[in-house]
CSV table of C-alpha atoms in Angstrom, one decimal:
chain,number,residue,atom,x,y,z
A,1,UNK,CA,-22.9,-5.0,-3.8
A,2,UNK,CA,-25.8,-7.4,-2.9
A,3,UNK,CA,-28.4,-6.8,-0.8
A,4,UNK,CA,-27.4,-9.4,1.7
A,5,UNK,CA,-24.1,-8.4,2.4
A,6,UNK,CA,-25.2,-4.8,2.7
A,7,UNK,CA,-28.0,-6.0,5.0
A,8,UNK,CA,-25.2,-7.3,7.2
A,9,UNK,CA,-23.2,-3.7,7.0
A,10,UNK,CA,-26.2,-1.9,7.6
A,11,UNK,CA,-26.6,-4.3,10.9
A,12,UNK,CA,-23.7,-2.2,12.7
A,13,UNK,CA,-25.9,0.6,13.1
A,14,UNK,CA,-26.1,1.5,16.1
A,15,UNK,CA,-23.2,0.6,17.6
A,16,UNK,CA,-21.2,2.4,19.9
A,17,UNK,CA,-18.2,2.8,22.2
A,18,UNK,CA,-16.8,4.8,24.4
A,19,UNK,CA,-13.2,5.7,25.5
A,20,UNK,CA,-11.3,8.0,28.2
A,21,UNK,CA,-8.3,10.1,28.5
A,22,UNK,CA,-6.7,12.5,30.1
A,23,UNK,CA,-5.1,14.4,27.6
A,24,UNK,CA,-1.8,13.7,28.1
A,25,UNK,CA,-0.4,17.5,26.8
A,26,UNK,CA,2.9,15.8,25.1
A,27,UNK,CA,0.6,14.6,22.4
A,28,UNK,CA,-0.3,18.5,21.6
A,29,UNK,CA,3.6,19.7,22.0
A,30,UNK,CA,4.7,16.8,19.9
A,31,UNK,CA,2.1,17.9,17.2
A,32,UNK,CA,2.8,22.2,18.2
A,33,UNK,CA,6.5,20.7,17.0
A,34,UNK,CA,6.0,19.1,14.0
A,35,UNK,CA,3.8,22.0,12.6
A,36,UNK,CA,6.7,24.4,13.5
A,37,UNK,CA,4.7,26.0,16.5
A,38,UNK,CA,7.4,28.4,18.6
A,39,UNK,CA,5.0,27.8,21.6
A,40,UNK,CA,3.0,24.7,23.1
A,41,UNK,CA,0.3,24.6,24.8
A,42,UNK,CA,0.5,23.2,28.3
A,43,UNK,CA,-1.9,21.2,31.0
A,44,UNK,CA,-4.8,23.2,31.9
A,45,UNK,CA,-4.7,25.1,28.5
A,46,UNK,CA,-7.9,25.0,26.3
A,47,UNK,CA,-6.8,22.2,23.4
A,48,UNK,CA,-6.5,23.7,20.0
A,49,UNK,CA,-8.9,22.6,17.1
A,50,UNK,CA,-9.1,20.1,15.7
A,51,UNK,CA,-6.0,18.4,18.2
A,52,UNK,CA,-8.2,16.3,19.6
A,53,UNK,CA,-7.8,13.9,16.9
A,54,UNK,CA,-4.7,13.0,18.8
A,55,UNK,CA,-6.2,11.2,21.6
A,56,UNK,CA,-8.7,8.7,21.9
A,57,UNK,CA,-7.0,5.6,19.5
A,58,UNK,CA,-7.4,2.2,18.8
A,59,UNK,CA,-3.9,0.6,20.2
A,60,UNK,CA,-4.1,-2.6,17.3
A,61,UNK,CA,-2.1,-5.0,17.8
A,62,UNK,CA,0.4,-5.8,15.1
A,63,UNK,CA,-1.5,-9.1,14.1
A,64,UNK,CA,-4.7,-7.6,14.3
A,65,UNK,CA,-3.1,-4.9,11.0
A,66,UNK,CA,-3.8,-5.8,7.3
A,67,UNK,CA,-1.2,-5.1,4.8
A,68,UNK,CA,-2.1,-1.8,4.0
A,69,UNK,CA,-1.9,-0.8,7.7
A,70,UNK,CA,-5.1,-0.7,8.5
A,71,UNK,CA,-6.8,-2.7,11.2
A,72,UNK,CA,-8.0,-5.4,9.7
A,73,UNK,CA,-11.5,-5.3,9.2
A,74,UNK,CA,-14.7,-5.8,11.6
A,75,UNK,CA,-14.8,-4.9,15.1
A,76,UNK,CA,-16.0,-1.3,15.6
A,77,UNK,CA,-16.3,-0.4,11.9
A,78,UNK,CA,-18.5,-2.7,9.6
A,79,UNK,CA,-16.0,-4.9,7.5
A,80,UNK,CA,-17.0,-3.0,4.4
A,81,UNK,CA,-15.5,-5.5,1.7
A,82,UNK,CA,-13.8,-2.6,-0.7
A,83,UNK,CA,-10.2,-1.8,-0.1
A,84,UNK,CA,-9.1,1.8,-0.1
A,85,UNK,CA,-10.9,3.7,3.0
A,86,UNK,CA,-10.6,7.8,3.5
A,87,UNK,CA,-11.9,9.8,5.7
A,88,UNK,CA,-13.7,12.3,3.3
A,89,UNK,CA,-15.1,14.7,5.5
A,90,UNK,CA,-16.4,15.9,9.0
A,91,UNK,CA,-18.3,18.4,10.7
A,92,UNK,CA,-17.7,20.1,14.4
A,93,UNK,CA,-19.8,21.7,16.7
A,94,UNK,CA,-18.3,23.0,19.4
A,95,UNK,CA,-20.2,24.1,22.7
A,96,UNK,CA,-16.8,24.5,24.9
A,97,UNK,CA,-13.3,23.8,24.0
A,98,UNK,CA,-11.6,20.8,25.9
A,99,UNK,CA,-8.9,21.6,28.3
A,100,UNK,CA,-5.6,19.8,28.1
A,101,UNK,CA,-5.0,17.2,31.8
A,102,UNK,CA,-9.0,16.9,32.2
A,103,UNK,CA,-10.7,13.5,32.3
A,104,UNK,CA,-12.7,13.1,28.6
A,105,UNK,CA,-15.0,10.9,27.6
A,106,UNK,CA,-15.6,10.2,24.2
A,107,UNK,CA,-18.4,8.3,23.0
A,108,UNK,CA,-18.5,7.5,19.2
A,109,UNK,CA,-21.6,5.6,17.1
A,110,UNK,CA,-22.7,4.4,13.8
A,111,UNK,CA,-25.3,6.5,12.3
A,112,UNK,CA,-25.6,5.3,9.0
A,113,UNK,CA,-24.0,2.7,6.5
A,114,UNK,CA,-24.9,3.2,2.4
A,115,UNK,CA,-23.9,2.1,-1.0
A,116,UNK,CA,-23.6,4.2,-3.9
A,117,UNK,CA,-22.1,3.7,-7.6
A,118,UNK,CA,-19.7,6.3,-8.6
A,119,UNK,CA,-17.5,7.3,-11.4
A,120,UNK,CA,-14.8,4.5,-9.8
A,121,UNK,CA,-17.0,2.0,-9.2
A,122,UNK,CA,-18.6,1.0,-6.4
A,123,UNK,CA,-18.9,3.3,-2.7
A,124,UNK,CA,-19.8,2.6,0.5
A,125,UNK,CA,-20.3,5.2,3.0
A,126,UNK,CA,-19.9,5.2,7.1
A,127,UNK,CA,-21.1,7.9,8.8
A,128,UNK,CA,-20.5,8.4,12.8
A,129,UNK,CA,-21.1,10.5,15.4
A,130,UNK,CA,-18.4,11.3,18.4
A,131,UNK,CA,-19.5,13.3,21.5
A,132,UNK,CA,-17.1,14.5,24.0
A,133,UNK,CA,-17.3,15.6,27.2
A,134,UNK,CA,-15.4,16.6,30.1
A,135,UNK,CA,-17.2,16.5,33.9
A,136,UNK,CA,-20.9,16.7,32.8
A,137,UNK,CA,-20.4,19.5,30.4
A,138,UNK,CA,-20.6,18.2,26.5
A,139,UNK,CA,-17.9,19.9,24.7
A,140,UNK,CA,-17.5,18.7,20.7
A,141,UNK,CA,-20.3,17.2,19.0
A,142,UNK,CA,-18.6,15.8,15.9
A,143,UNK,CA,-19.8,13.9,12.7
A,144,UNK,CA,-17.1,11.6,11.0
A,145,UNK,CA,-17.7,10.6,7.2
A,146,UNK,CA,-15.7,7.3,6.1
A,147,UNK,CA,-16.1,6.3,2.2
A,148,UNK,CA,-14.5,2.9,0.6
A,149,UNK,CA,-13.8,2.3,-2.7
A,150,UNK,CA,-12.2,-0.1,-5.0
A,151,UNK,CA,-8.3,0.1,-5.4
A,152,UNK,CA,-7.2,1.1,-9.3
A,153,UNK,CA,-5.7,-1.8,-11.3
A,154,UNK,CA,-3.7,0.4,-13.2
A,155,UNK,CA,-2.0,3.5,-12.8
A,156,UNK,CA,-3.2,6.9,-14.7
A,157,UNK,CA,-3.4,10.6,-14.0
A,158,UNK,CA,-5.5,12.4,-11.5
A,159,UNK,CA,-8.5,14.4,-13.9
A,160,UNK,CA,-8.6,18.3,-13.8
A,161,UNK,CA,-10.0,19.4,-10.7
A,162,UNK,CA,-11.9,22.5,-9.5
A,163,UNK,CA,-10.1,25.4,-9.8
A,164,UNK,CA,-10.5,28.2,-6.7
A,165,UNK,CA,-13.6,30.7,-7.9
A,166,UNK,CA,-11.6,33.6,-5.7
A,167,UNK,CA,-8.2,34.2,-4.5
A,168,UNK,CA,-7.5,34.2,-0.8
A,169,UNK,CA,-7.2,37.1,1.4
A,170,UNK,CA,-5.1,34.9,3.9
A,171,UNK,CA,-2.8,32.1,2.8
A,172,UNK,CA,0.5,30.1,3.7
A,173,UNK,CA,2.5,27.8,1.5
A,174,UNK,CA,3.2,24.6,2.9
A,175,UNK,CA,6.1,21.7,1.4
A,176,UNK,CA,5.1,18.6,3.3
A,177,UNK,CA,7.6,16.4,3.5
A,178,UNK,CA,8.1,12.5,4.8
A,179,UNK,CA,8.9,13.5,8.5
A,180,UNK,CA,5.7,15.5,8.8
A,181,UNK,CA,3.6,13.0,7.7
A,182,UNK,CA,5.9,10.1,9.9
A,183,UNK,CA,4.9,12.3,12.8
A,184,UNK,CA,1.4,13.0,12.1
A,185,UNK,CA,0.9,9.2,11.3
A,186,UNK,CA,2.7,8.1,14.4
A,187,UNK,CA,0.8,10.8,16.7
A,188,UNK,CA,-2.6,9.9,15.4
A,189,UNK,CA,-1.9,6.3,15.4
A,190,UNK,CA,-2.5,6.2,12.3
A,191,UNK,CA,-0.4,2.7,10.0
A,192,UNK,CA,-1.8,3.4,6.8
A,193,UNK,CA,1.6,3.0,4.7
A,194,UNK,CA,0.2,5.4,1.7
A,195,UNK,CA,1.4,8.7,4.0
A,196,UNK,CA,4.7,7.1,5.1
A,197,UNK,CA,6.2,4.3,2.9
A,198,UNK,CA,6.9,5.5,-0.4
A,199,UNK,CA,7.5,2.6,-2.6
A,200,UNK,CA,4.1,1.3,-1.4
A,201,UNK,CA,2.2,4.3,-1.9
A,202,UNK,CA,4.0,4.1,-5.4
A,203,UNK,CA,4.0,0.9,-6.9
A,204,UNK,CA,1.1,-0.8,-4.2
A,205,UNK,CA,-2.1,2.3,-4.3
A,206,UNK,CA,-0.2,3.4,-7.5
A,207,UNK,CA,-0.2,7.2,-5.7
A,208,UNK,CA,2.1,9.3,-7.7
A,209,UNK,CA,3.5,10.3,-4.3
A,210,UNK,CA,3.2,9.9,-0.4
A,211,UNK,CA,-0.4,11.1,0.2
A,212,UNK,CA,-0.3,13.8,2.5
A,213,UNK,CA,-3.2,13.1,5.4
A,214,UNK,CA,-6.8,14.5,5.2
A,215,UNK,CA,-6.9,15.2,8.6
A,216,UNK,CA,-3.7,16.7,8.7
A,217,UNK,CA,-5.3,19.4,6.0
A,218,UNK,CA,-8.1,20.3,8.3
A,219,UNK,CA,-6.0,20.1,11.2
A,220,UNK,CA,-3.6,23.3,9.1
A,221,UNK,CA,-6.7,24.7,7.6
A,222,UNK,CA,-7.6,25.8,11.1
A,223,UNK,CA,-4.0,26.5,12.4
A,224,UNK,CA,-4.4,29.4,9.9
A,225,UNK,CA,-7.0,30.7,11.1
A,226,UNK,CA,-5.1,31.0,14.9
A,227,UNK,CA,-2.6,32.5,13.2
A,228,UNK,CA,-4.1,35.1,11.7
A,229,UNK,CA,-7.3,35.9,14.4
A,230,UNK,CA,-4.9,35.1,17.5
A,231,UNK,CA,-7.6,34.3,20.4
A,232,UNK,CA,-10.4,33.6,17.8
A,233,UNK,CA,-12.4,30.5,19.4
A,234,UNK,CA,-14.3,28.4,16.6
A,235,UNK,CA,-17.8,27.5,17.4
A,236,UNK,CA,-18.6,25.3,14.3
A,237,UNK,CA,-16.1,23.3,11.9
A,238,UNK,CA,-16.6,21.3,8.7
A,239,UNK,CA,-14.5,20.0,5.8
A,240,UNK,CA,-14.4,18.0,2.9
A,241,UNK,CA,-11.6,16.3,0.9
A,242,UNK,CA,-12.0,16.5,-2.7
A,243,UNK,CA,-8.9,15.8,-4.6
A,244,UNK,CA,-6.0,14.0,-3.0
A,245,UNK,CA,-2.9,15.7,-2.2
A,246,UNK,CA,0.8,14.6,-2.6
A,247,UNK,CA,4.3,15.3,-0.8
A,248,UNK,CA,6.2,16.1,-3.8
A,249,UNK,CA,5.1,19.7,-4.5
A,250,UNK,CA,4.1,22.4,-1.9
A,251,UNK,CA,0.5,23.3,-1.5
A,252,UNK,CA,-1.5,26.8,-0.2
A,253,UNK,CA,-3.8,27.1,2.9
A,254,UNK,CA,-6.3,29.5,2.2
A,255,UNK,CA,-8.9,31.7,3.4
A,256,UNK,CA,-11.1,34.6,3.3
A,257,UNK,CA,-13.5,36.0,5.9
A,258,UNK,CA,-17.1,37.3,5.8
A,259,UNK,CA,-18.1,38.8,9.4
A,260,UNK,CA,-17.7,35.8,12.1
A,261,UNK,CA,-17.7,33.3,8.9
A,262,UNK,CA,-14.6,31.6,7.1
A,263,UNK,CA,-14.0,29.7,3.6
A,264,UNK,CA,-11.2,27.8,3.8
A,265,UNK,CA,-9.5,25.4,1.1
A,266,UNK,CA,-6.4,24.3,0.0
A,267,UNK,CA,-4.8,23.9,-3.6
A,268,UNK,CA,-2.3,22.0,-4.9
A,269,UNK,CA,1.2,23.2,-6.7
A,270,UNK,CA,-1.5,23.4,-10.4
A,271,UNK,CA,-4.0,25.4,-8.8
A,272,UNK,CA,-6.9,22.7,-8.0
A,273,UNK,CA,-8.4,22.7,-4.8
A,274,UNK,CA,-7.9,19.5,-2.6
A,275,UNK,CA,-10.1,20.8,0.7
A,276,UNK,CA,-12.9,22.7,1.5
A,277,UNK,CA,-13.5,23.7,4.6
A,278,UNK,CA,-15.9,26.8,6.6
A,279,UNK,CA,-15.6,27.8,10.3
A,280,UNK,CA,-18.0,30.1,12.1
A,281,UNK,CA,-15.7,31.7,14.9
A,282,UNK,CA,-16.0,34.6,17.9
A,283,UNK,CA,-13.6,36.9,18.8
């Protein structure tokens, strides 16, 4: 990438924007649903972690939507000229959690834009910052890491990844399948076609499968951790994706706990881990 058009990324620094809801609770049902929740939580219930990636969207139009699904590029985000875009990772601090029916404010800016050279080619990383707040209390400081990279021209195998270095003293086994990831796309707004329509995923990204969501990981990673510390409220959260995972074998959540801390990761059907993830949490 040359310097000039870098310059020009690097120029969206600083920008910012800010958006309001009310959190609507059927977004958090709709989602308690689709992850097979018996119980919802309801309006003036503290919003589980990390839901509020429900709320908050861009509403693009449909001719403001590139092919792939995304929205086309400029606007908020820098119009980073590389094609494939994932959200790679994220960190959460949480001084309060938000309650569901409050007035929020979310405020989100762009801390940093940088190029790299990787094994693939070419990088460019977007890193942003979210606050939210409800009255004048801040309640999730959040850090948002965006990579792009080029798309493959041909179709090949994923390498071996990194194996798990211990076993889990918690775990689930998950099978995603198309009408999870339909509903997770639709509730998060989300168009991308790689976690929804198959024969583009297959023959367009040349995925070997739907890809299941990133977020949708972390969003599970810490559904675990409810499940098995019931009550447990999560002071600090951060994850990062590190092999792509696919809707045509079942994958493990995992965990194990040290005191207040947490590991958490997934793996896929051959073993590799595909998240990382730690929580610090009080009971």
């Amino acid at each position: 990438m040359d310097d000039a058009t870098l310059n020009t990324l690097k120029s969206w620094i600083g920008r910012s924007i800010t958006r309001h809801s009310d959190l609507p609770v059927f977004g958090a049902q709709a989602l308690a649903g689709a992850i097979n929740h018996t119980e919802a939580p309801d309006t003036g219930n503290p919003l589980p972690l990390p839901w509020h990636w429900l709320y908050f969207l861009d509403p693009t139009q449909r001719d403001s939507t590139g092919e792939d699904g995304h929205p086309r590029k400029g606007g908020f985000l820098p119009p980073v000229p590389l094609p494939r875009r994932m959200w790679a990772a994220g960190a959460l601090d949480i001084a309060q959690p938000l309650v569901l029916g409050l007035a929020t404010e979310k405020t989100s800016s762009i801390t940093s834009v940088e190029a790299k050279n990787g094994r693939s080619g070419p990088l460019v990383f977007v890193n942003l910052k979210h606050e939210l707040r409800q009255g004048h209390d801040l309640c999730i400081t959040e850090e948002q890491n965006l990579v792009y990279r080029e798309a493959p021209r041909e179709r090949s195998e994923l390498p071996p990844g990194e194996m798990a270095t211990e076993g889990p003293e918690f775990s689930r086994e998950m099978t995603p399948d198309p009408v999870l990831l339909f509903r997770y796309s639709a509730l998060t707004y989300n168009a991308h076609r790689i976690h929804y329509d198959r024969e583009y995923a297959v023959n367009e990204e040349l995925y070997p499968a739907l890809v299941v969501h990133g977020p949708l990981l972390a969003t599970l990673l810490l559904d675990l951790v409810y499940e098995h510390f019931p009550g447990a409220r999560i002071e600090k959260f951060k994850f990062r994706a590190v092999r792509p995972t696919f809707d045509n074998h079942p994958f493990t959540l995992c965990g194990r706990r040290s005191g207040n801390h947490l590991l958490l990761w997934s793996v896929d059907h051959h073993g590799y881990v595909c998240m990382k993830a730690e929580a610090t949490m009080t009971l």
